[in-house]
């Protein structure tokens, strides 16, 4: 009888309500997720407008509860709509949407599983990527390295989208909120999407600054000491408006 029921419903292509039989039913986005998706799409479009990525080469994610909203793979950001919300659980299982999540999902999930981050921004920014091919750590060209937790490390190269790359990234991020990926790009995270994005922009600026200063023939840029950076870290703890 089981075989007859399978024949009646169709074999491997059986459908139920427009989806594969046995495929988990994905839920609708909650209001807070829909709002976070709007912010995520805006940030993804900004990475293109600010020249941090070309096409869809970077990706952005935001954590809402135990759900990670993430840009989908290979879809131009200007084409994303509210109906394209894409989300996964911390285990990587897709719970929102039908678009395939970014191929860099292992990196994003690794950050959320090991830190208190609520947003992650990954780019292929030109100056930062160039620096990643030259050094193992961004030289201390500016005190704003302190805003990323200290000297920015370069994670060794690994193929994109792999667990190996995610592991290299985590080691480079230890005690930091940003790092470079060798021959690849940048990763930053923050407690808000705005903070993660600002850290990305700051990292790209510092890389551009170091490349510019290093390009002057016959001269070498002065660099900060670790002690000077530590002093800045202390001052940054009281920086900004007090609520």
PDB file of C-alpha atoms in Angstrom:
ATOM      1  CA  UNK A   1       0.000   0.000   0.000  1.00  0.00           C
ATOM      2  CA  UNK A   2       2.837   2.375   0.729  1.00  0.00           C
ATOM      3  CA  UNK A   3       4.119   2.025  -2.825  1.00  0.00           C
ATOM      4  CA  UNK A   4       0.638   2.673  -4.234  1.00  0.00           C
ATOM      5  CA  UNK A   5       0.273   5.850  -2.195  1.00  0.00           C
ATOM      6  CA  UNK A   6       3.679   6.987  -3.467  1.00  0.00           C
ATOM      7  CA  UNK A   7       2.610   6.363  -7.058  1.00  0.00           C
ATOM      8  CA  UNK A   8      -0.614   8.281  -6.578  1.00  0.00           C
ATOM      9  CA  UNK A   9       1.211  11.299  -5.166  1.00  0.00           C
ATOM     10  CA  UNK A  10       4.146  11.086  -7.600  1.00  0.00           C
ATOM     11  CA  UNK A  11       7.548   9.771  -6.666  1.00  0.00           C
ATOM     12  CA  UNK A  12      10.576  11.989  -6.022  1.00  0.00           C
ATOM     13  CA  UNK A  13       8.754  15.114  -7.274  1.00  0.00           C
ATOM     14  CA  UNK A  14       5.851  14.916  -4.822  1.00  0.00           C
ATOM     15  CA  UNK A  15       4.586  18.354  -3.859  1.00  0.00           C
ATOM     16  CA  UNK A  16       2.555  19.599  -0.933  1.00  0.00           C
ATOM     17  CA  UNK A  17       1.122  23.081  -1.074  1.00  0.00           C
ATOM     18  CA  UNK A  18       3.702  24.166  -3.674  1.00  0.00           C
ATOM     19  CA  UNK A  19       6.717  22.848  -1.778  1.00  0.00           C
ATOM     20  CA  UNK A  20       8.646  19.608  -1.719  1.00  0.00           C
ATOM     21  CA  UNK A  21       6.977  16.967   0.420  1.00  0.00           C
ATOM     22  CA  UNK A  22       8.953  16.649   3.636  1.00  0.00           C
ATOM     23  CA  UNK A  23      10.529  20.111   3.256  1.00  0.00           C
ATOM     24  CA  UNK A  24      10.174  22.145   6.492  1.00  0.00           C
ATOM     25  CA  UNK A  25       7.481  24.780   6.265  1.00  0.00           C
ATOM     26  CA  UNK A  26       9.130  28.194   6.573  1.00  0.00           C
ATOM     27  CA  UNK A  27       7.390  30.769   8.671  1.00  0.00           C
ATOM     28  CA  UNK A  28       6.581  34.398   7.887  1.00  0.00           C
ATOM     29  CA  UNK A  29       8.852  37.189   9.068  1.00  0.00           C
ATOM     30  CA  UNK A  30       7.944  38.749  12.384  1.00  0.00           C
ATOM     31  CA  UNK A  31       7.584  42.560  12.563  1.00  0.00           C
ATOM     32  CA  UNK A  32      11.026  43.045  14.126  1.00  0.00           C
ATOM     33  CA  UNK A  33      12.576  40.820  11.468  1.00  0.00           C
ATOM     34  CA  UNK A  34      10.850  42.697   8.661  1.00  0.00           C
ATOM     35  CA  UNK A  35      12.182  45.979  10.049  1.00  0.00           C
ATOM     36  CA  UNK A  36      15.686  44.536  10.449  1.00  0.00           C
ATOM     37  CA  UNK A  37      15.539  43.269   6.862  1.00  0.00           C
ATOM     38  CA  UNK A  38      14.857  46.796   5.609  1.00  0.00           C
ATOM     39  CA  UNK A  39      17.916  48.062   7.470  1.00  0.00           C
ATOM     40  CA  UNK A  40      20.008  45.155   6.170  1.00  0.00           C
ATOM     41  CA  UNK A  41      19.067  45.815   2.543  1.00  0.00           C
ATOM     42  CA  UNK A  42      19.841  49.520   2.985  1.00  0.00           C
ATOM     43  CA  UNK A  43      23.275  48.675   4.407  1.00  0.00           C
ATOM     44  CA  UNK A  44      23.994  46.205   1.607  1.00  0.00           C
ATOM     45  CA  UNK A  45      23.141  48.840  -0.995  1.00  0.00           C
ATOM     46  CA  UNK A  46      25.358  51.315   0.829  1.00  0.00           C
ATOM     47  CA  UNK A  47      28.355  48.975   0.527  1.00  0.00           C
ATOM     48  CA  UNK A  48      28.001  49.257  -3.240  1.00  0.00           C
ATOM     49  CA  UNK A  49      27.403  53.013  -3.211  1.00  0.00           C
ATOM     50  CA  UNK A  50      30.439  53.560  -0.963  1.00  0.00           C
ATOM     51  CA  UNK A  51      32.655  51.431  -3.199  1.00  0.00           C
ATOM     52  CA  UNK A  52      33.256  48.712  -0.610  1.00  0.00           C
ATOM     53  CA  UNK A  53      31.992  45.965  -2.896  1.00  0.00           C
ATOM     54  CA  UNK A  54      31.408  45.420  -6.599  1.00  0.00           C
ATOM     55  CA  UNK A  55      28.134  43.789  -7.571  1.00  0.00           C
ATOM     56  CA  UNK A  56      27.200  41.229  -4.921  1.00  0.00           C
ATOM     57  CA  UNK A  57      30.726  40.415  -3.800  1.00  0.00           C
ATOM     58  CA  UNK A  58      30.140  41.220  -0.118  1.00  0.00           C
ATOM     59  CA  UNK A  59      27.400  40.276   2.317  1.00  0.00           C
ATOM     60  CA  UNK A  60      25.622  41.616   5.377  1.00  0.00           C
ATOM     61  CA  UNK A  61      23.768  39.927   8.219  1.00  0.00           C
ATOM     62  CA  UNK A  62      21.799  40.887  11.319  1.00  0.00           C
ATOM     63  CA  UNK A  63      20.833  38.720  14.254  1.00  0.00           C
ATOM     64  CA  UNK A  64      17.278  39.034  15.604  1.00  0.00           C
ATOM     65  CA  UNK A  65      16.841  36.691  18.534  1.00  0.00           C
ATOM     66  CA  UNK A  66      18.049  33.293  17.352  1.00  0.00           C
ATOM     67  CA  UNK A  67      17.436  34.117  13.696  1.00  0.00           C
ATOM     68  CA  UNK A  68      20.156  35.451  11.404  1.00  0.00           C
ATOM     69  CA  UNK A  69      18.919  37.558   8.500  1.00  0.00           C
ATOM     70  CA  UNK A  70      21.432  37.504   5.684  1.00  0.00           C
ATOM     71  CA  UNK A  71      21.790  38.749   2.124  1.00  0.00           C
ATOM     72  CA  UNK A  72      21.036  36.020  -0.442  1.00  0.00           C
ATOM     73  CA  UNK A  73      23.585  34.592  -2.840  1.00  0.00           C
ATOM     74  CA  UNK A  74      24.087  36.278  -6.203  1.00  0.00           C
ATOM     75  CA  UNK A  75      21.145  38.700  -6.062  1.00  0.00           C
ATOM     76  CA  UNK A  76      21.905  42.387  -6.835  1.00  0.00           C
ATOM     77  CA  UNK A  77      21.022  44.413  -3.771  1.00  0.00           C
ATOM     78  CA  UNK A  78      18.941  46.917  -5.708  1.00  0.00           C
ATOM     79  CA  UNK A  79      16.581  44.088  -6.642  1.00  0.00           C
ATOM     80  CA  UNK A  80      15.886  42.943  -3.090  1.00  0.00           C
ATOM     81  CA  UNK A  81      12.374  43.591  -1.807  1.00  0.00           C
ATOM     82  CA  UNK A  82      10.607  43.100   1.548  1.00  0.00           C
ATOM     83  CA  UNK A  83       9.356  39.748   0.241  1.00  0.00           C
ATOM     84  CA  UNK A  84      12.929  38.509  -0.255  1.00  0.00           C
ATOM     85  CA  UNK A  85      13.698  38.300   3.463  1.00  0.00           C
ATOM     86  CA  UNK A  86      16.183  35.467   3.969  1.00  0.00           C
ATOM     87  CA  UNK A  87      16.905  34.017   7.383  1.00  0.00           C
ATOM     88  CA  UNK A  88      18.525  31.014   9.020  1.00  0.00           C
ATOM     89  CA  UNK A  89      18.797  29.628  12.523  1.00  0.00           C
ATOM     90  CA  UNK A  90      22.115  29.522  14.339  1.00  0.00           C
ATOM     91  CA  UNK A  91      22.383  25.925  13.141  1.00  0.00           C
ATOM     92  CA  UNK A  92      22.293  27.138   9.531  1.00  0.00           C
ATOM     93  CA  UNK A  93      18.840  25.737   8.759  1.00  0.00           C
ATOM     94  CA  UNK A  94      16.830  28.157   6.630  1.00  0.00           C
ATOM     95  CA  UNK A  95      13.708  29.397   8.400  1.00  0.00           C
ATOM     96  CA  UNK A  96      12.763  32.450   6.319  1.00  0.00           C
ATOM     97  CA  UNK A  97      12.453  32.911   2.576  1.00  0.00           C
ATOM     98  CA  UNK A  98      13.223  30.823  -0.489  1.00  0.00           C
ATOM     99  CA  UNK A  99      16.380  32.534  -1.782  1.00  0.00           C
ATOM    100  CA  UNK A 100      19.647  30.710  -1.105  1.00  0.00           C
ATOM    101  CA  UNK A 101      21.649  32.476   1.655  1.00  0.00           C
ATOM    102  CA  UNK A 102      25.085  33.922   0.920  1.00  0.00           C
ATOM    103  CA  UNK A 103      27.872  31.423   0.330  1.00  0.00           C
ATOM    104  CA  UNK A 104      29.741  33.087   3.202  1.00  0.00           C
ATOM    105  CA  UNK A 105      27.130  31.931   5.718  1.00  0.00           C
ATOM    106  CA  UNK A 106      29.722  29.871   7.688  1.00  0.00           C
ATOM    107  CA  UNK A 107      31.643  33.071   8.501  1.00  0.00           C
ATOM    108  CA  UNK A 108      28.563  34.922   9.687  1.00  0.00           C
ATOM    109  CA  UNK A 109      27.308  32.055  11.829  1.00  0.00           C
ATOM    110  CA  UNK A 110      30.766  31.558  13.347  1.00  0.00           C
ATOM    111  CA  UNK A 111      30.745  35.161  14.563  1.00  0.00           C
ATOM    112  CA  UNK A 112      27.273  34.883  16.099  1.00  0.00           C
ATOM    113  CA  UNK A 113      28.030  31.568  17.791  1.00  0.00           C
ATOM    114  CA  UNK A 114      31.169  32.865  19.485  1.00  0.00           C
ATOM    115  CA  UNK A 115      30.519  36.558  20.193  1.00  0.00           C
ATOM    116  CA  UNK A 116      27.720  38.834  21.305  1.00  0.00           C
ATOM    117  CA  UNK A 117      27.578  40.433  17.855  1.00  0.00           C
ATOM    118  CA  UNK A 118      24.232  41.474  16.418  1.00  0.00           C
ATOM    119  CA  UNK A 119      25.471  42.428  12.941  1.00  0.00           C
ATOM    120  CA  UNK A 120      28.254  41.393  10.570  1.00  0.00           C
ATOM    121  CA  UNK A 121      29.510  43.179   7.458  1.00  0.00           C
ATOM    122  CA  UNK A 122      31.818  41.493   4.943  1.00  0.00           C
ATOM    123  CA  UNK A 123      33.280  43.433   2.002  1.00  0.00           C
ATOM    124  CA  UNK A 124      35.879  43.201  -0.739  1.00  0.00           C
ATOM    125  CA  UNK A 125      37.054  46.780  -0.158  1.00  0.00           C
ATOM    126  CA  UNK A 126      39.961  47.595  -2.475  1.00  0.00           C
ATOM    127  CA  UNK A 127      42.490  49.133  -0.091  1.00  0.00           C
ATOM    128  CA  UNK A 128      41.816  46.656   2.705  1.00  0.00           C
ATOM    129  CA  UNK A 129      42.132  43.720   0.314  1.00  0.00           C
ATOM    130  CA  UNK A 130      45.374  45.154  -1.044  1.00  0.00           C
ATOM    131  CA  UNK A 131      46.795  45.408   2.471  1.00  0.00           C
ATOM    132  CA  UNK A 132      45.753  41.806   3.165  1.00  0.00           C
ATOM    133  CA  UNK A 133      48.173  40.689   0.441  1.00  0.00           C
ATOM    134  CA  UNK A 134      51.135  42.576   1.912  1.00  0.00           C
ATOM    135  CA  UNK A 135      51.256  42.072   5.691  1.00  0.00           C
ATOM    136  CA  UNK A 136      50.099  39.753   8.481  1.00  0.00           C
ATOM    137  CA  UNK A 137      48.798  42.669  10.515  1.00  0.00           C
ATOM    138  CA  UNK A 138      47.826  46.212   9.563  1.00  0.00           C
ATOM    139  CA  UNK A 139      50.622  48.485  10.853  1.00  0.00           C
ATOM    140  CA  UNK A 140      49.541  50.898  13.579  1.00  0.00           C
ATOM    141  CA  UNK A 141      49.163  53.860  11.264  1.00  0.00           C
ATOM    142  CA  UNK A 142      46.286  55.445  13.217  1.00  0.00           C
ATOM    143  CA  UNK A 143      44.882  55.348  16.728  1.00  0.00           C
ATOM    144  CA  UNK A 144      41.424  54.284  15.500  1.00  0.00           C
ATOM    145  CA  UNK A 145      42.768  50.744  15.454  1.00  0.00           C
ATOM    146  CA  UNK A 146      41.806  50.890  19.120  1.00  0.00           C
ATOM    147  CA  UNK A 147      38.143  51.087  18.108  1.00  0.00           C
ATOM    148  CA  UNK A 148      38.522  47.616  16.593  1.00  0.00           C
ATOM    149  CA  UNK A 149      40.093  46.197  19.737  1.00  0.00           C
ATOM    150  CA  UNK A 150      43.734  46.583  18.746  1.00  0.00           C
ATOM    151  CA  UNK A 151      46.044  45.890  15.820  1.00  0.00           C
ATOM    152  CA  UNK A 152      44.023  44.445  12.946  1.00  0.00           C
ATOM    153  CA  UNK A 153      45.149  40.935  12.045  1.00  0.00           C
ATOM    154  CA  UNK A 154      45.077  39.234   8.649  1.00  0.00           C
ATOM    155  CA  UNK A 155      43.425  35.804   8.552  1.00  0.00           C
ATOM    156  CA  UNK A 156      45.324  33.321   6.338  1.00  0.00           C
ATOM    157  CA  UNK A 157      43.790  32.600   2.963  1.00  0.00           C
ATOM    158  CA  UNK A 158      41.210  29.842   2.544  1.00  0.00           C
ATOM    159  CA  UNK A 159      38.586  29.221  -0.135  1.00  0.00           C
ATOM    160  CA  UNK A 160      35.493  31.386   0.259  1.00  0.00           C
ATOM    161  CA  UNK A 161      32.450  29.835   1.879  1.00  0.00           C
ATOM    162  CA  UNK A 162      34.421  27.137   3.719  1.00  0.00           C
ATOM    163  CA  UNK A 163      34.575  26.215   7.382  1.00  0.00           C
ATOM    164  CA  UNK A 164      38.350  26.596   7.100  1.00  0.00           C
ATOM    165  CA  UNK A 165      37.978  30.269   6.228  1.00  0.00           C
ATOM    166  CA  UNK A 166      35.553  30.741   9.121  1.00  0.00           C
ATOM    167  CA  UNK A 167      38.090  29.173  11.504  1.00  0.00           C
ATOM    168  CA  UNK A 168      40.912  31.408  10.252  1.00  0.00           C
ATOM    169  CA  UNK A 169      38.638  34.423  10.627  1.00  0.00           C
ATOM    170  CA  UNK A 170      37.718  33.581  14.222  1.00  0.00           C
ATOM    171  CA  UNK A 171      41.368  33.367  15.237  1.00  0.00           C
ATOM    172  CA  UNK A 172      42.060  36.751  13.617  1.00  0.00           C
ATOM    173  CA  UNK A 173      39.022  38.230  15.375  1.00  0.00           C
ATOM    174  CA  UNK A 174      40.014  37.029  18.831  1.00  0.00           C
ATOM    175  CA  UNK A 175      39.697  40.139  21.006  1.00  0.00           C
ATOM    176  CA  UNK A 176      38.871  42.226  17.930  1.00  0.00           C
ATOM    177  CA  UNK A 177      35.754  43.473  16.167  1.00  0.00           C
ATOM    178  CA  UNK A 178      37.345  43.460  12.724  1.00  0.00           C
ATOM    179  CA  UNK A 179      39.959  41.659  10.657  1.00  0.00           C
ATOM    180  CA  UNK A 180      41.305  41.320   7.141  1.00  0.00           C
ATOM    181  CA  UNK A 181      40.974  38.148   5.078  1.00  0.00           C
ATOM    182  CA  UNK A 182      44.078  37.471   3.021  1.00  0.00           C
ATOM    183  CA  UNK A 183      43.522  38.045  -0.720  1.00  0.00           C
ATOM    184  CA  UNK A 184      39.819  38.419   0.018  1.00  0.00           C
ATOM    185  CA  UNK A 185      38.496  41.363   2.018  1.00  0.00           C
ATOM    186  CA  UNK A 186      37.217  42.458   5.431  1.00  0.00           C
ATOM    187  CA  UNK A 187      34.940  41.268   8.221  1.00  0.00           C
ATOM    188  CA  UNK A 188      33.646  43.471  11.013  1.00  0.00           C
ATOM    189  CA  UNK A 189      30.935  42.975  13.599  1.00  0.00           C
ATOM    190  CA  UNK A 190      29.106  45.098  16.127  1.00  0.00           C
ATOM    191  CA  UNK A 191      26.200  45.309  18.525  1.00  0.00           C
ATOM    192  CA  UNK A 192      24.265  47.182  15.847  1.00  0.00           C
ATOM    193  CA  UNK A 193      24.330  47.206  12.067  1.00  0.00           C
ATOM    194  CA  UNK A 194      25.376  50.857  12.083  1.00  0.00           C
ATOM    195  CA  UNK A 195      28.340  50.048  14.328  1.00  0.00           C
ATOM    196  CA  UNK A 196      29.444  47.094  12.197  1.00  0.00           C
ATOM    197  CA  UNK A 197      29.225  49.231   9.068  1.00  0.00           C
ATOM    198  CA  UNK A 198      31.139  52.132  10.614  1.00  0.00           C
ATOM    199  CA  UNK A 199      33.906  49.734  11.628  1.00  0.00           C
ATOM    200  CA  UNK A 200      34.133  48.454   8.076  1.00  0.00           C
ATOM    201  CA  UNK A 201      34.412  51.982   6.709  1.00  0.00           C
ATOM    202  CA  UNK A 202      37.020  52.866   9.340  1.00  0.00           C
ATOM    203  CA  UNK A 203      39.086  49.775   8.533  1.00  0.00           C
ATOM    204  CA  UNK A 204      39.073  50.545   4.822  1.00  0.00           C
ATOM    205  CA  UNK A 205      40.116  54.136   5.579  1.00  0.00           C
ATOM    206  CA  UNK A 206      43.043  53.023   7.741  1.00  0.00           C
ATOM    207  CA  UNK A 207      44.212  50.641   5.039  1.00  0.00           C
ATOM    208  CA  UNK A 208      44.017  53.412   2.460  1.00  0.00           C
ATOM    209  CA  UNK A 209      45.944  55.713   4.794  1.00  0.00           C
ATOM    210  CA  UNK A 210      48.745  53.192   5.299  1.00  0.00           C
ATOM    211  CA  UNK A 211      49.032  52.430   1.580  1.00  0.00           C
ATOM    212  CA  UNK A 212      49.134  56.144   0.770  1.00  0.00           C
ATOM    213  CA  UNK A 213      51.797  56.951   3.362  1.00  0.00           C
ATOM    214  CA  UNK A 214      53.863  53.899   2.411  1.00  0.00           C
ATOM    215  CA  UNK A 215      53.910  54.869  -1.247  1.00  0.00           C
ATOM    216  CA  UNK A 216      56.052  57.993  -0.783  1.00  0.00           C
ATOM    217  CA  UNK A 217      59.534  57.178  -2.180  1.00  0.00           C
ATOM    218  CA  UNK A 218      62.365  57.311   0.321  1.00  0.00           C
ATOM    219  CA  UNK A 219      60.119  57.747   3.341  1.00  0.00           C
ATOM    220  CA  UNK A 220      58.401  55.400   5.774  1.00  0.00           C
ATOM    221  CA  UNK A 221      55.317  56.351   7.817  1.00  0.00           C
ATOM    222  CA  UNK A 222      55.660  56.786  11.558  1.00  0.00           C
ATOM    223  CA  UNK A 223      53.696  54.190  13.481  1.00  0.00           C
ATOM    224  CA  UNK A 224      52.129  54.166  16.925  1.00  0.00           C
ATOM    225  CA  UNK A 225      53.443  51.999  19.726  1.00  0.00           C
ATOM    226  CA  UNK A 226      51.307  49.428  21.549  1.00  0.00           C
ATOM    227  CA  UNK A 227      51.513  51.644  24.639  1.00  0.00           C
ATOM    228  CA  UNK A 228      50.110  54.617  22.715  1.00  0.00           C
ATOM    229  CA  UNK A 229      47.301  52.446  21.413  1.00  0.00           C
ATOM    230  CA  UNK A 230      46.483  51.220  24.917  1.00  0.00           C
ATOM    231  CA  UNK A 231      46.159  54.806  26.083  1.00  0.00           C
ATOM    232  CA  UNK A 232      43.670  55.487  23.281  1.00  0.00           C
ATOM    233  CA  UNK A 233      41.683  52.387  24.212  1.00  0.00           C
ATOM    234  CA  UNK A 234      41.266  53.798  27.720  1.00  0.00           C
ATOM    235  CA  UNK A 235      40.103  57.159  26.389  1.00  0.00           C
ATOM    236  CA  UNK A 236      37.641  55.576  23.970  1.00  0.00           C
ATOM    237  CA  UNK A 237      35.784  53.929  26.844  1.00  0.00           C
ATOM    238  CA  UNK A 238      34.474  57.351  27.812  1.00  0.00           C
ATOM    239  CA  UNK A 239      34.031  58.668  24.267  1.00  0.00           C
ATOM    240  CA  UNK A 240      30.715  59.988  22.987  1.00  0.00           C
ATOM    241  CA  UNK A 241      27.514  61.296  24.536  1.00  0.00           C
ATOM    242  CA  UNK A 242      26.394  59.985  27.891  1.00  0.00           C
ATOM    243  CA  UNK A 243      22.790  58.882  28.084  1.00  0.00           C
TER     244      UNK A 243
END
